[in-house]
PDB file of C-alpha atoms and ligand atoms in Angstrom:
ATOM      1  CA  MET A   1      -0.122  -0.067   0.020  1.00  0.00           C
ATOM      2  CA  GLN A   2       1.355   3.446  -0.873  1.00  0.00           C
ATOM      3  CA  ILE A   3       1.276   6.042   1.794  1.00  0.00           C
ATOM      4  CA  HIS A   4       1.249   9.822   0.815  1.00  0.00           C
ATOM      5  CA  SER A   5       1.070  12.866   3.003  1.00  0.00           C
ATOM      6  CA  THR A   6       1.347  15.548   0.624  1.00  0.00           C
ATOM      7  CA  VAL A   7      -1.125  16.858  -2.239  1.00  0.00           C
ATOM      8  CA  PRO A   8       1.591  16.494  -5.025  1.00  0.00           C
ATOM      9  CA  SER A   9       2.345  12.975  -3.965  1.00  0.00           C
ATOM     10  CA  ILE A  10      -1.169  11.471  -3.835  1.00  0.00           C
ATOM     11  CA  ARG A  11      -2.058  13.423  -6.907  1.00  0.00           C
ATOM     12  CA  SER A  12       0.798  11.948  -8.683  1.00  0.00           C
ATOM     13  CA  ALA A  13      -0.077   8.435  -7.689  1.00  0.00           C
ATOM     14  CA  ILE A  14      -3.692   9.015  -8.801  1.00  0.00           C
ATOM     15  CA  ARG A  15      -2.781  10.434 -12.156  1.00  0.00           C
ATOM     16  CA  GLU A  16      -0.568   7.343 -12.896  1.00  0.00           C
ATOM     17  CA  ALA A  17      -3.365   4.976 -11.812  1.00  0.00           C
ATOM     18  CA  ARG A  18      -5.939   6.919 -13.967  1.00  0.00           C
ATOM     19  CA  GLY A  19      -3.472   6.799 -16.760  1.00  0.00           C
ATOM     20  CA  ALA A  20      -3.262   3.044 -16.471  1.00  0.00           C
ATOM     21  CA  GLY A  21      -7.206   2.906 -16.923  1.00  0.00           C
ATOM     22  CA  LYS A  22      -7.893   2.586 -13.223  1.00  0.00           C
ATOM     23  CA  ARG A  23     -11.395   3.762 -11.617  1.00  0.00           C
ATOM     24  CA  ILE A  24     -10.611   5.677  -8.636  1.00  0.00           C
ATOM     25  CA  GLY A  25     -12.473   4.855  -5.166  1.00  0.00           C
ATOM     26  CA  PHE A  26     -12.019   7.024  -2.460  1.00  0.00           C
ATOM     27  CA  VAL A  27     -13.223   6.302   1.343  1.00  0.00           C
ATOM     28  CA  PRO A  28     -12.542   9.353   3.569  1.00  0.00           C
ATOM     29  CA  THR A  29     -12.106   8.533   7.209  1.00  0.00           C
ATOM     30  CA  MET A  30     -10.846   9.877  10.512  1.00  0.00           C
ATOM     31  CA  GLY A  31      -8.955   6.568  11.523  1.00  0.00           C
ATOM     32  CA  PHE A  32      -9.466   4.387  14.262  1.00  0.00           C
ATOM     33  CA  LEU A  33     -10.736   1.919  11.601  1.00  0.00           C
ATOM     34  CA  HIS A  34     -13.297  -0.874  12.323  1.00  0.00           C
ATOM     35  CA  ASP A  35     -15.452  -3.208  10.138  1.00  0.00           C
ATOM     36  CA  GLY A  36     -17.679  -0.581   9.173  1.00  0.00           C
ATOM     37  CA  HIS A  37     -14.975   1.564   7.556  1.00  0.00           C
ATOM     38  CA  LEU A  38     -13.411  -1.672   5.929  1.00  0.00           C
ATOM     39  CA  SER A  39     -17.022  -2.486   4.522  1.00  0.00           C
ATOM     40  CA  LEU A  40     -16.957   0.858   2.766  1.00  0.00           C
ATOM     41  CA  VAL A  41     -13.541  -0.139   1.022  1.00  0.00           C
ATOM     42  CA  ASP A  42     -15.438  -3.327  -0.018  1.00  0.00           C
ATOM     43  CA  SER A  43     -18.319  -0.928  -1.327  1.00  0.00           C
ATOM     44  CA  ALA A  44     -15.917   0.996  -3.361  1.00  0.00           C
ATOM     45  CA  ARG A  45     -14.652  -2.275  -4.911  1.00  0.00           C
ATOM     46  CA  ALA A  46     -18.264  -3.507  -5.668  1.00  0.00           C
ATOM     47  CA  ALA A  47     -18.870   0.058  -7.493  1.00  0.00           C
ATOM     48  CA  GLY A  48     -16.017  -1.273  -9.809  1.00  0.00           C
ATOM     49  CA  CYS A  49     -13.280   0.706  -8.354  1.00  0.00           C
ATOM     50  CA  ASP A  50      -9.865  -0.978  -8.846  1.00  0.00           C
ATOM     51  CA  PHE A  51      -7.559   1.869  -7.238  1.00  0.00           C
ATOM     52  CA  ILE A  52      -8.948   2.560  -3.885  1.00  0.00           C
ATOM     53  CA  VAL A  53      -7.567   5.622  -1.848  1.00  0.00           C
ATOM     54  CA  VAL A  54      -8.480   6.069   1.821  1.00  0.00           C
ATOM     55  CA  SER A  55      -7.745   9.196   3.629  1.00  0.00           C
ATOM     56  CA  ILE A  56      -7.302   9.522   7.482  1.00  0.00           C
ATOM     57  CA  PHE A  57      -7.529  12.909   8.755  1.00  0.00           C
ATOM     58  CA  VAL A  58      -8.892  13.889  12.073  1.00  0.00           C
ATOM     59  CA  ASN A  59     -10.416  17.110  10.954  1.00  0.00           C
ATOM     60  CA  PRO A  60     -10.309  19.812  13.665  1.00  0.00           C
ATOM     61  CA  ALA A  61     -12.645  22.056  11.736  1.00  0.00           C
ATOM     62  CA  GLN A  62     -15.628  19.652  12.350  1.00  0.00           C
ATOM     63  CA  PHE A  63     -15.182  19.591  16.166  1.00  0.00           C
ATOM     64  CA  GLY A  64     -16.593  22.335  18.456  1.00  0.00           C
ATOM     65  CA  PRO A  65     -14.414  23.943  21.072  1.00  0.00           C
ATOM     66  CA  ARG A  66     -15.968  21.573  23.917  1.00  0.00           C
ATOM     67  CA  GLU A  67     -15.810  18.284  21.931  1.00  0.00           C
ATOM     68  CA  ASP A  68     -13.533  15.443  21.802  1.00  0.00           C
ATOM     69  CA  PHE A  69     -10.960  16.581  19.239  1.00  0.00           C
ATOM     70  CA  SER A  70      -8.159  16.143  21.417  1.00  0.00           C
ATOM     71  CA  ARG A  71      -8.950  12.846  22.815  1.00  0.00           C
ATOM     72  CA  TYR A  72     -10.385  11.260  19.449  1.00  0.00           C
ATOM     73  CA  PRO A  73      -9.057   7.800  19.299  1.00  0.00           C
ATOM     74  CA  ARG A  74      -6.201   7.240  16.952  1.00  0.00           C
ATOM     75  CA  ASN A  75      -4.343   3.954  15.999  1.00  0.00           C
ATOM     76  CA  GLU A  76      -2.102   4.794  12.955  1.00  0.00           C
ATOM     77  CA  ALA A  77      -0.173   1.428  12.916  1.00  0.00           C
ATOM     78  CA  GLY A  78      -3.380  -0.704  13.470  1.00  0.00           C
ATOM     79  CA  ASP A  79      -5.139   1.280  10.668  1.00  0.00           C
ATOM     80  CA  LYS A  80      -2.316   0.766   8.137  1.00  0.00           C
ATOM     81  CA  ALA A  81      -2.219  -2.869   8.724  1.00  0.00           C
ATOM     82  CA  GLN A  82      -6.192  -3.232   8.145  1.00  0.00           C
ATOM     83  CA  LEU A  83      -6.061  -1.166   5.001  1.00  0.00           C
ATOM     84  CA  GLU A  84      -3.004  -2.983   3.721  1.00  0.00           C
ATOM     85  CA  SER A  85      -4.832  -6.479   4.492  1.00  0.00           C
ATOM     86  CA  ARG A  86      -8.134  -5.189   2.644  1.00  0.00           C
ATOM     87  CA  GLY A  87      -6.218  -4.418  -0.318  1.00  0.00           C
ATOM     88  CA  VAL A  88      -6.274  -0.637  -0.302  1.00  0.00           C
ATOM     89  CA  ASP A  89      -3.993   0.882  -2.882  1.00  0.00           C
ATOM     90  CA  ALA A  90      -3.160   4.062  -1.407  1.00  0.00           C
ATOM     91  CA  LEU A  91      -3.420   5.981   1.903  1.00  0.00           C
ATOM     92  CA  PHE A  92      -3.563   9.645   2.232  1.00  0.00           C
ATOM     93  CA  LEU A  93      -2.464  10.648   5.595  1.00  0.00           C
ATOM     94  CA  PRO A  94      -1.864  14.366   5.420  1.00  0.00           C
ATOM     95  CA  PRO A  95      -0.791  16.535   8.417  1.00  0.00           C
ATOM     96  CA  VAL A  96      -3.002  19.367   9.540  1.00  0.00           C
ATOM     97  CA  GLU A  97      -0.843  21.807   7.583  1.00  0.00           C
ATOM     98  CA  VAL A  98      -1.374  20.062   4.342  1.00  0.00           C
ATOM     99  CA  VAL A  99      -5.259  20.441   4.789  1.00  0.00           C
ATOM    100  CA  TYR A 100      -5.364  23.731   6.350  1.00  0.00           C
ATOM    101  CA  PRO A 101      -2.303  25.810   5.323  1.00  0.00           C
ATOM    102  CA  TYR A 102      -1.401  29.060   7.043  1.00  0.00           C
ATOM    103  CA  GLU A 103      -4.302  31.613   6.457  1.00  0.00           C
ATOM    104  CA  PHE A 104      -6.699  29.016   5.243  1.00  0.00           C
ATOM    105  CA  VAL A 105     -10.079  30.939   5.338  1.00  0.00           C
ATOM    106  CA  SER A 106     -12.391  29.243   3.019  1.00  0.00           C
ATOM    107  CA  LYS A 107     -15.655  27.376   4.385  1.00  0.00           C
ATOM    108  CA  VAL A 108     -18.420  25.411   2.580  1.00  0.00           C
ATOM    109  CA  ILE A 109     -21.879  25.976   4.086  1.00  0.00           C
ATOM    110  CA  VAL A 110     -24.467  23.552   2.712  1.00  0.00           C
ATOM    111  CA  ALA A 111     -27.715  25.288   4.123  1.00  0.00           C
ATOM    112  CA  GLY A 112     -30.939  23.653   4.921  1.00  0.00           C
ATOM    113  CA  VAL A 113     -30.144  20.018   5.471  1.00  0.00           C
ATOM    114  CA  SER A 114     -27.033  20.673   7.616  1.00  0.00           C
ATOM    115  CA  GLU A 115     -29.112  23.013  10.213  1.00  0.00           C
ATOM    116  CA  PRO A 116     -31.431  20.618  12.402  1.00  0.00           C
ATOM    117  CA  LEU A 117     -30.346  17.940  14.790  1.00  0.00           C
ATOM    118  CA  GLU A 118     -26.577  17.411  14.580  1.00  0.00           C
ATOM    119  CA  GLY A 119     -26.335  20.670  12.987  1.00  0.00           C
ATOM    120  CA  ASP A 120     -28.248  22.369  15.781  1.00  0.00           C
ATOM    121  CA  ARG A 121     -26.456  20.355  18.568  1.00  0.00           C
ATOM    122  CA  ARG A 122     -23.130  20.824  16.839  1.00  0.00           C
ATOM    123  CA  PRO A 123     -22.711  24.357  15.612  1.00  0.00           C
ATOM    124  CA  GLY A 124     -20.290  24.430  12.747  1.00  0.00           C
ATOM    125  CA  HIS A 125     -19.824  20.742  12.537  1.00  0.00           C
ATOM    126  CA  PHE A 126     -21.426  20.198   8.953  1.00  0.00           C
ATOM    127  CA  ASP A 127     -19.330  23.369   7.746  1.00  0.00           C
ATOM    128  CA  GLY A 128     -16.360  21.521   8.779  1.00  0.00           C
ATOM    129  CA  VAL A 129     -17.271  18.338   7.206  1.00  0.00           C
ATOM    130  CA  ALA A 130     -18.319  19.938   3.797  1.00  0.00           C
ATOM    131  CA  THR A 131     -15.265  21.928   3.626  1.00  0.00           C
ATOM    132  CA  VAL A 132     -12.934  19.124   4.209  1.00  0.00           C
ATOM    133  CA  VAL A 133     -14.784  16.567   1.989  1.00  0.00           C
ATOM    134  CA  LEU A 134     -14.917  18.964  -0.826  1.00  0.00           C
ATOM    135  CA  LYS A 135     -11.125  19.693  -0.105  1.00  0.00           C
ATOM    136  CA  LEU A 136     -10.297  15.916  -0.208  1.00  0.00           C
ATOM    137  CA  PHE A 137     -12.555  15.497  -3.466  1.00  0.00           C
ATOM    138  CA  ASN A 138     -10.334  18.157  -5.229  1.00  0.00           C
ATOM    139  CA  ILE A 139      -7.184  16.478  -4.068  1.00  0.00           C
ATOM    140  CA  VAL A 140      -8.115  12.928  -4.807  1.00  0.00           C
ATOM    141  CA  GLN A 141     -10.685  13.523  -7.766  1.00  0.00           C
ATOM    142  CA  PRO A 142     -12.282  10.192  -7.327  1.00  0.00           C
ATOM    143  CA  ASP A 143     -14.666   8.524  -9.655  1.00  0.00           C
ATOM    144  CA  VAL A 144     -16.480   7.176  -6.692  1.00  0.00           C
ATOM    145  CA  ALA A 145     -16.672   8.146  -3.044  1.00  0.00           C
ATOM    146  CA  VAL A 146     -18.182   6.043  -0.173  1.00  0.00           C
ATOM    147  CA  PHE A 147     -19.679   7.227   3.125  1.00  0.00           C
ATOM    148  CA  GLY A 148     -21.190   5.071   5.850  1.00  0.00           C
ATOM    149  CA  ARG A 149     -24.946   5.293   6.338  1.00  0.00           C
ATOM    150  CA  LYS A 150     -24.484   5.603  10.219  1.00  0.00           C
ATOM    151  CA  ASP A 151     -23.578   9.300   9.633  1.00  0.00           C
ATOM    152  CA  ALA A 152     -27.045   9.605   7.744  1.00  0.00           C
ATOM    153  CA  GLN A 153     -27.093  13.406   8.028  1.00  0.00           C
ATOM    154  CA  GLN A 154     -23.510  13.812   6.831  1.00  0.00           C
ATOM    155  CA  CYS A 155     -24.485  11.540   3.859  1.00  0.00           C
ATOM    156  CA  ALA A 156     -27.351  14.087   3.137  1.00  0.00           C
ATOM    157  CA  VAL A 157     -25.151  17.068   3.482  1.00  0.00           C
ATOM    158  CA  VAL A 158     -22.501  15.713   1.160  1.00  0.00           C
ATOM    159  CA  ALA A 159     -25.109  14.354  -1.393  1.00  0.00           C
ATOM    160  CA  ARG A 160     -26.654  17.843  -1.485  1.00  0.00           C
ATOM    161  CA  MET A 161     -22.899  19.661  -1.751  1.00  0.00           C
ATOM    162  CA  VAL A 162     -22.297  17.282  -4.927  1.00  0.00           C
ATOM    163  CA  ARG A 163     -25.689  18.169  -6.460  1.00  0.00           C
ATOM    164  CA  ASP A 164     -25.512  21.965  -5.994  1.00  0.00           C
ATOM    165  CA  LEU A 165     -21.779  22.206  -6.778  1.00  0.00           C
ATOM    166  CA  ASP A 166     -21.845  19.750  -9.762  1.00  0.00           C
ATOM    167  CA  ILE A 167     -18.947  17.766  -8.334  1.00  0.00           C
ATOM    168  CA  PRO A 168     -18.126  14.994 -10.657  1.00  0.00           C
ATOM    169  CA  VAL A 169     -18.236  12.229  -8.289  1.00  0.00           C
ATOM    170  CA  GLU A 170     -20.475   9.037  -7.684  1.00  0.00           C
ATOM    171  CA  LEU A 171     -21.741   8.918  -4.137  1.00  0.00           C
ATOM    172  CA  VAL A 172     -22.308   5.357  -2.728  1.00  0.00           C
ATOM    173  CA  PHE A 173     -23.691   5.003   0.914  1.00  0.00           C
ATOM    174  CA  GLY A 174     -22.568   1.910   2.652  1.00  0.00           C
ATOM    175  CA  GLU A 175     -24.836   0.184   5.104  1.00  0.00           C
ATOM    176  CA  THR A 176     -24.300   0.496   8.807  1.00  0.00           C
ATOM    177  CA  ILE A 177     -22.290  -2.381  10.335  1.00  0.00           C
ATOM    178  CA  ARG A 178     -23.405  -3.442  13.654  1.00  0.00           C
ATOM    179  CA  GLU A 179     -21.995  -5.367  16.474  1.00  0.00           C
ATOM    180  CA  ALA A 180     -23.843  -8.815  17.237  1.00  0.00           C
ATOM    181  CA  ASP A 181     -26.136  -7.002  19.838  1.00  0.00           C
ATOM    182  CA  GLY A 182     -27.096  -4.134  17.338  1.00  0.00           C
ATOM    183  CA  LEU A 183     -24.851  -1.477  18.547  1.00  0.00           C
ATOM    184  CA  ALA A 184     -23.607   0.572  15.315  1.00  0.00           C
ATOM    185  CA  MET A 185     -19.858   0.452  14.910  1.00  0.00           C
ATOM    186  CA  SER A 186     -18.265   3.619  15.725  1.00  0.00           C
ATOM    187  CA  SER A 187     -14.615   4.720  16.800  1.00  0.00           C
ATOM    188  CA  ARG A 188     -16.407   6.431  19.501  1.00  0.00           C
ATOM    189  CA  ASN A 189     -17.746   3.174  21.037  1.00  0.00           C
ATOM    190  CA  SER A 190     -14.179   2.823  22.391  1.00  0.00           C
ATOM    191  CA  TYR A 191     -15.033   5.635  24.972  1.00  0.00           C
ATOM    192  CA  LEU A 192     -17.743   3.417  26.745  1.00  0.00           C
ATOM    193  CA  SER A 193     -16.835   1.810  29.983  1.00  0.00           C
ATOM    194  CA  SER A 194     -18.009  -1.847  30.223  1.00  0.00           C
ATOM    195  CA  ALA A 195     -21.268  -0.769  32.104  1.00  0.00           C
ATOM    196  CA  GLU A 196     -22.006   1.867  29.508  1.00  0.00           C
ATOM    197  CA  ARG A 197     -21.389  -0.710  26.598  1.00  0.00           C
ATOM    198  CA  ALA A 198     -23.861  -3.120  28.205  1.00  0.00           C
ATOM    199  CA  LEU A 199     -26.474  -0.401  27.841  1.00  0.00           C
ATOM    200  CA  ALA A 200     -25.612   0.805  24.452  1.00  0.00           C
ATOM    201  CA  PRO A 201     -27.653  -1.704  22.511  1.00  0.00           C
ATOM    202  CA  ARG A 202     -30.908  -0.329  24.120  1.00  0.00           C
ATOM    203  CA  PHE A 203     -30.379   2.744  21.739  1.00  0.00           C
ATOM    204  CA  HIS A 204     -30.705   0.638  18.498  1.00  0.00           C
ATOM    205  CA  GLU A 205     -33.588  -1.203  20.107  1.00  0.00           C
ATOM    206  CA  ALA A 206     -35.417   2.070  20.512  1.00  0.00           C
ATOM    207  CA  LEU A 207     -34.850   2.942  16.831  1.00  0.00           C
ATOM    208  CA  VAL A 208     -36.221  -0.414  16.114  1.00  0.00           C
ATOM    209  CA  ALA A 209     -39.268   0.195  18.069  1.00  0.00           C
ATOM    210  CA  GLY A 210     -39.637   3.268  16.031  1.00  0.00           C
ATOM    211  CA  ALA A 211     -39.300   1.312  12.922  1.00  0.00           C
ATOM    212  CA  THR A 212     -41.820  -1.172  14.027  1.00  0.00           C
ATOM    213  CA  ALA A 213     -44.317   1.553  14.831  1.00  0.00           C
ATOM    214  CA  VAL A 214     -43.877   2.906  11.264  1.00  0.00           C
ATOM    215  CA  ARG A 215     -44.252  -0.458   9.511  1.00  0.00           C
ATOM    216  CA  SER A 216     -47.404  -1.378  11.616  1.00  0.00           C
ATOM    217  CA  GLY A 217     -49.096   1.898  10.482  1.00  0.00           C
ATOM    218  CA  GLY A 218     -50.863   2.751  13.435  1.00  0.00           C
ATOM    219  CA  ALA A 219     -49.189   5.879  14.720  1.00  0.00           C
ATOM    220  CA  GLY A 220     -48.383   9.502  13.148  1.00  0.00           C
ATOM    221  CA  VAL A 221     -45.012  11.232  13.557  1.00  0.00           C
ATOM    222  CA  GLU A 222     -45.688  12.010  17.431  1.00  0.00           C
ATOM    223  CA  GLY A 223     -46.615   8.470  18.115  1.00  0.00           C
ATOM    224  CA  ILE A 224     -43.640   6.989  16.348  1.00  0.00           C
ATOM    225  CA  GLU A 225     -41.249   9.263  18.219  1.00  0.00           C
ATOM    226  CA  THR A 226     -42.920   8.450  21.726  1.00  0.00           C
ATOM    227  CA  ALA A 227     -42.525   4.718  21.007  1.00  0.00           C
ATOM    228  CA  MET A 228     -38.716   5.197  20.673  1.00  0.00           C
ATOM    229  CA  LYS A 229     -38.648   7.613  23.609  1.00  0.00           C
ATOM    230  CA  LYS A 230     -40.547   5.074  25.802  1.00  0.00           C
ATOM    231  CA  ALA A 231     -38.011   2.532  24.995  1.00  0.00           C
ATOM    232  CA  ILE A 232     -34.994   4.637  26.151  1.00  0.00           C
ATOM    233  CA  LEU A 233     -36.910   6.028  29.231  1.00  0.00           C
ATOM    234  CA  ALA A 234     -37.315   2.516  30.500  1.00  0.00           C
ATOM    235  CA  CYS A 235     -33.549   2.382  30.556  1.00  0.00           C
ATOM    236  CA  PRO A 236     -31.910   4.624  33.124  1.00  0.00           C
ATOM    237  CA  GLY A 237     -28.404   5.490  32.196  1.00  0.00           C
ATOM    238  CA  ILE A 238     -29.266   6.719  28.688  1.00  0.00           C
ATOM    239  CA  GLU A 239     -29.951  10.421  28.030  1.00  0.00           C
ATOM    240  CA  ILE A 240     -31.898  11.194  25.094  1.00  0.00           C
ATOM    241  CA  ASP A 241     -30.669  14.157  23.061  1.00  0.00           C
ATOM    242  CA  TYR A 242     -33.043  13.450  20.176  1.00  0.00           C
ATOM    243  CA  LEU A 243     -35.056  10.698  18.569  1.00  0.00           C
ATOM    244  CA  ARG A 244     -36.933  11.780  15.549  1.00  0.00           C
ATOM    245  CA  LEU A 245     -38.466  10.687  12.322  1.00  0.00           C
ATOM    246  CA  VAL A 246     -37.331  12.649   9.288  1.00  0.00           C
ATOM    247  CA  ASP A 247     -37.353  12.935   5.482  1.00  0.00           C
ATOM    248  CA  PRO A 248     -33.917  11.300   4.598  1.00  0.00           C
ATOM    249  CA  GLU A 249     -32.893  13.872   1.994  1.00  0.00           C
ATOM    250  CA  THR A 250     -33.912  17.107   4.011  1.00  0.00           C
ATOM    251  CA  PHE A 251     -33.807  15.923   7.624  1.00  0.00           C
ATOM    252  CA  ALA A 252     -37.002  18.184   8.206  1.00  0.00           C
ATOM    253  CA  ALA A 253     -40.184  16.384   9.529  1.00  0.00           C
ATOM    254  CA  PRO A 254     -41.838  14.258   6.787  1.00  0.00           C
ATOM    255  CA  LYS A 255     -44.724  15.618   4.954  1.00  0.00           C
ATOM    256  CA  ASP A 256     -46.545  12.472   4.906  1.00  0.00           C
ATOM    257  CA  LEU A 257     -45.562   8.758   6.100  1.00  0.00           C
ATOM    258  CA  ASP A 258     -46.031   7.340   2.527  1.00  0.00           C
ATOM    259  CA  ARG A 259     -42.584   7.812   1.520  1.00  0.00           C
ATOM    260  CA  ASP A 260     -38.935   6.799   2.410  1.00  0.00           C
ATOM    261  CA  LEU A 261     -38.356   7.653   5.981  1.00  0.00           C
ATOM    262  CA  LEU A 262     -35.504   7.877   8.655  1.00  0.00           C
ATOM    263  CA  LEU A 263     -35.534   7.352  12.260  1.00  0.00           C
ATOM    264  CA  VAL A 264     -32.557   9.139  13.686  1.00  0.00           C
ATOM    265  CA  GLY A 265     -31.199   9.650  17.195  1.00  0.00           C
ATOM    266  CA  ALA A 266     -28.452  10.868  19.394  1.00  0.00           C
ATOM    267  CA  VAL A 267     -28.142   9.692  22.893  1.00  0.00           C
ATOM    268  CA  LYS A 268     -25.439  10.202  25.780  1.00  0.00           C
ATOM    269  CA  ILE A 269     -24.303   7.450  27.838  1.00  0.00           C
ATOM    270  CA  GLY A 270     -22.071   8.631  30.483  1.00  0.00           C
ATOM    271  CA  SER A 271     -20.057  11.193  28.551  1.00  0.00           C
ATOM    272  CA  THR A 272     -20.095   9.448  25.276  1.00  0.00           C
ATOM    273  CA  ARG A 273     -22.497  10.818  22.663  1.00  0.00           C
ATOM    274  CA  LEU A 274     -23.753   8.157  20.119  1.00  0.00           C
ATOM    275  CA  ILE A 275     -25.665   8.750  16.867  1.00  0.00           C
ATOM    276  CA  ASP A 276     -27.664   6.100  14.936  1.00  0.00           C
ATOM    277  CA  ASN A 277     -30.412   5.649  12.544  1.00  0.00           C
ATOM    278  CA  ILE A 278     -32.810   3.236  10.645  1.00  0.00           C
ATOM    279  CA  HIS A 279     -34.014   3.706   7.356  1.00  0.00           C
ATOM    280  CA  VAL A 280     -37.569   2.578   6.601  1.00  0.00           C
ATOM    281  CA  PRO A 281     -38.010   2.433   2.806  1.00  0.00           C
ATOM    282  CA  ARG A 282     -41.321   3.423   1.186  1.00  0.00           C
ATOM    283  CA  ALA A 283     -43.500   0.414   1.335  1.00  0.00           C
ATOM    284  CA  SER A 284     -46.505  -0.125  -1.013  1.00  0.00           C
ATOM    285  CA  GLY A 285     -49.447  -0.618   1.220  1.00  0.00           C
ATOM    286  CA  ARG A 286     -48.278   1.277   4.345  1.00  0.00           C
ATOM    287  CA  ARG A 287     -51.252   3.263   5.358  1.00  0.00           C
ATOM    288  CA  GLN A 288     -51.331   6.903   4.833  1.00  0.00           C
ATOM    289  CA  HIS A 289     -51.187   8.939   7.891  1.00  0.00           C
ATOM    290  CA  GLY A 290     -51.419  12.573   8.844  1.00  0.00           C
ATOM    291  CA  THR A 291     -48.192  14.040  10.671  1.00  0.00           C
ATOM    292  CA  GLU A 292     -50.119  14.834  13.857  1.00  0.00           C
TER     293      GLU A 292
HETATM  294  O1  PAF B 301     -17.289  10.529   8.790  1.00  0.00           O
HETATM  295  C1  PAF B 301     -15.947  10.876   8.868  1.00  0.00           C
HETATM  296  O2  PAF B 301     -15.135  10.182   9.369  1.00  0.00           O
HETATM  297  C2  PAF B 301     -15.709  12.478   8.683  1.00  0.00           C
HETATM  298  O3  PAF B 301     -16.762  13.259   9.122  1.00  0.00           O
HETATM  299  C3  PAF B 301     -15.097  12.538   7.245  1.00  0.00           C
HETATM  300  C4  PAF B 301     -16.285  12.268   6.257  1.00  0.00           C
HETATM  301  C5  PAF B 301     -14.028  11.722   7.087  1.00  0.00           C
HETATM  302  C6  PAF B 301     -14.781  14.050   7.204  1.00  0.00           C
HETATM  303  O4  PAF B 301     -13.759  14.477   8.148  1.00  0.00           O
END
């Protein structure tokens, strides 16, 4: 696996690969890799890519001043070994001054979809994500870029940016990979103590309760959100930040329930904040509801 830490060096490797007729797949990450990230590499390959680039960059611009940037988990040696064994062709591992050179002032703001929920709880977070993703797209110029659906609002923000700015990349969204007990894989799971880890699957169970309520067709938006909240309130030790039913493209409340829907949530267990979601595709035969 090639390792590059500067823009000219990764660009020249990609130019060479493209010259050899390769289709470039790109998986941007912040490292501390787990099976969820590795499945995104597989998704890039399944999308026909035969030169796969992964970036590892813990992006300071997407962390708020009181967030976990300085303690975000890192494991460079372990990450390199995992990527190598998954057949990744090139790792882009830039230092912060390569991504944000002295006097960097630009910012990408994707209005609308980046504002509610995560955008509201983490002001500036999606500006930081959109800015670094556009910058990485400009550096790598991939044919295909893969993002994990666990960060559903991030997927929607990136999709909107690509559409609005005519960025010539095909987006692929990889399914959330879960532990056997349902907990979505996340680098931040490493913050959980063993008692907190034991509670964590209840979060996914609450989203499943919401999905069941959507599919069974007896409730409107409020009833569905209440079903999720009840499942968590029965479980002291988990604090609800939000549990909502939204339109997966806009992250606004759905106009009706006869469409693709997304149950999204954020909870705190101890000092660890987790996010997760369940997509409920439009089903023919699902009863039409008011939105309460
Ligand atoms: O999902 C992530 O790991 C990050 O938000 C991303 C897309 C690599 C941008 O820093």
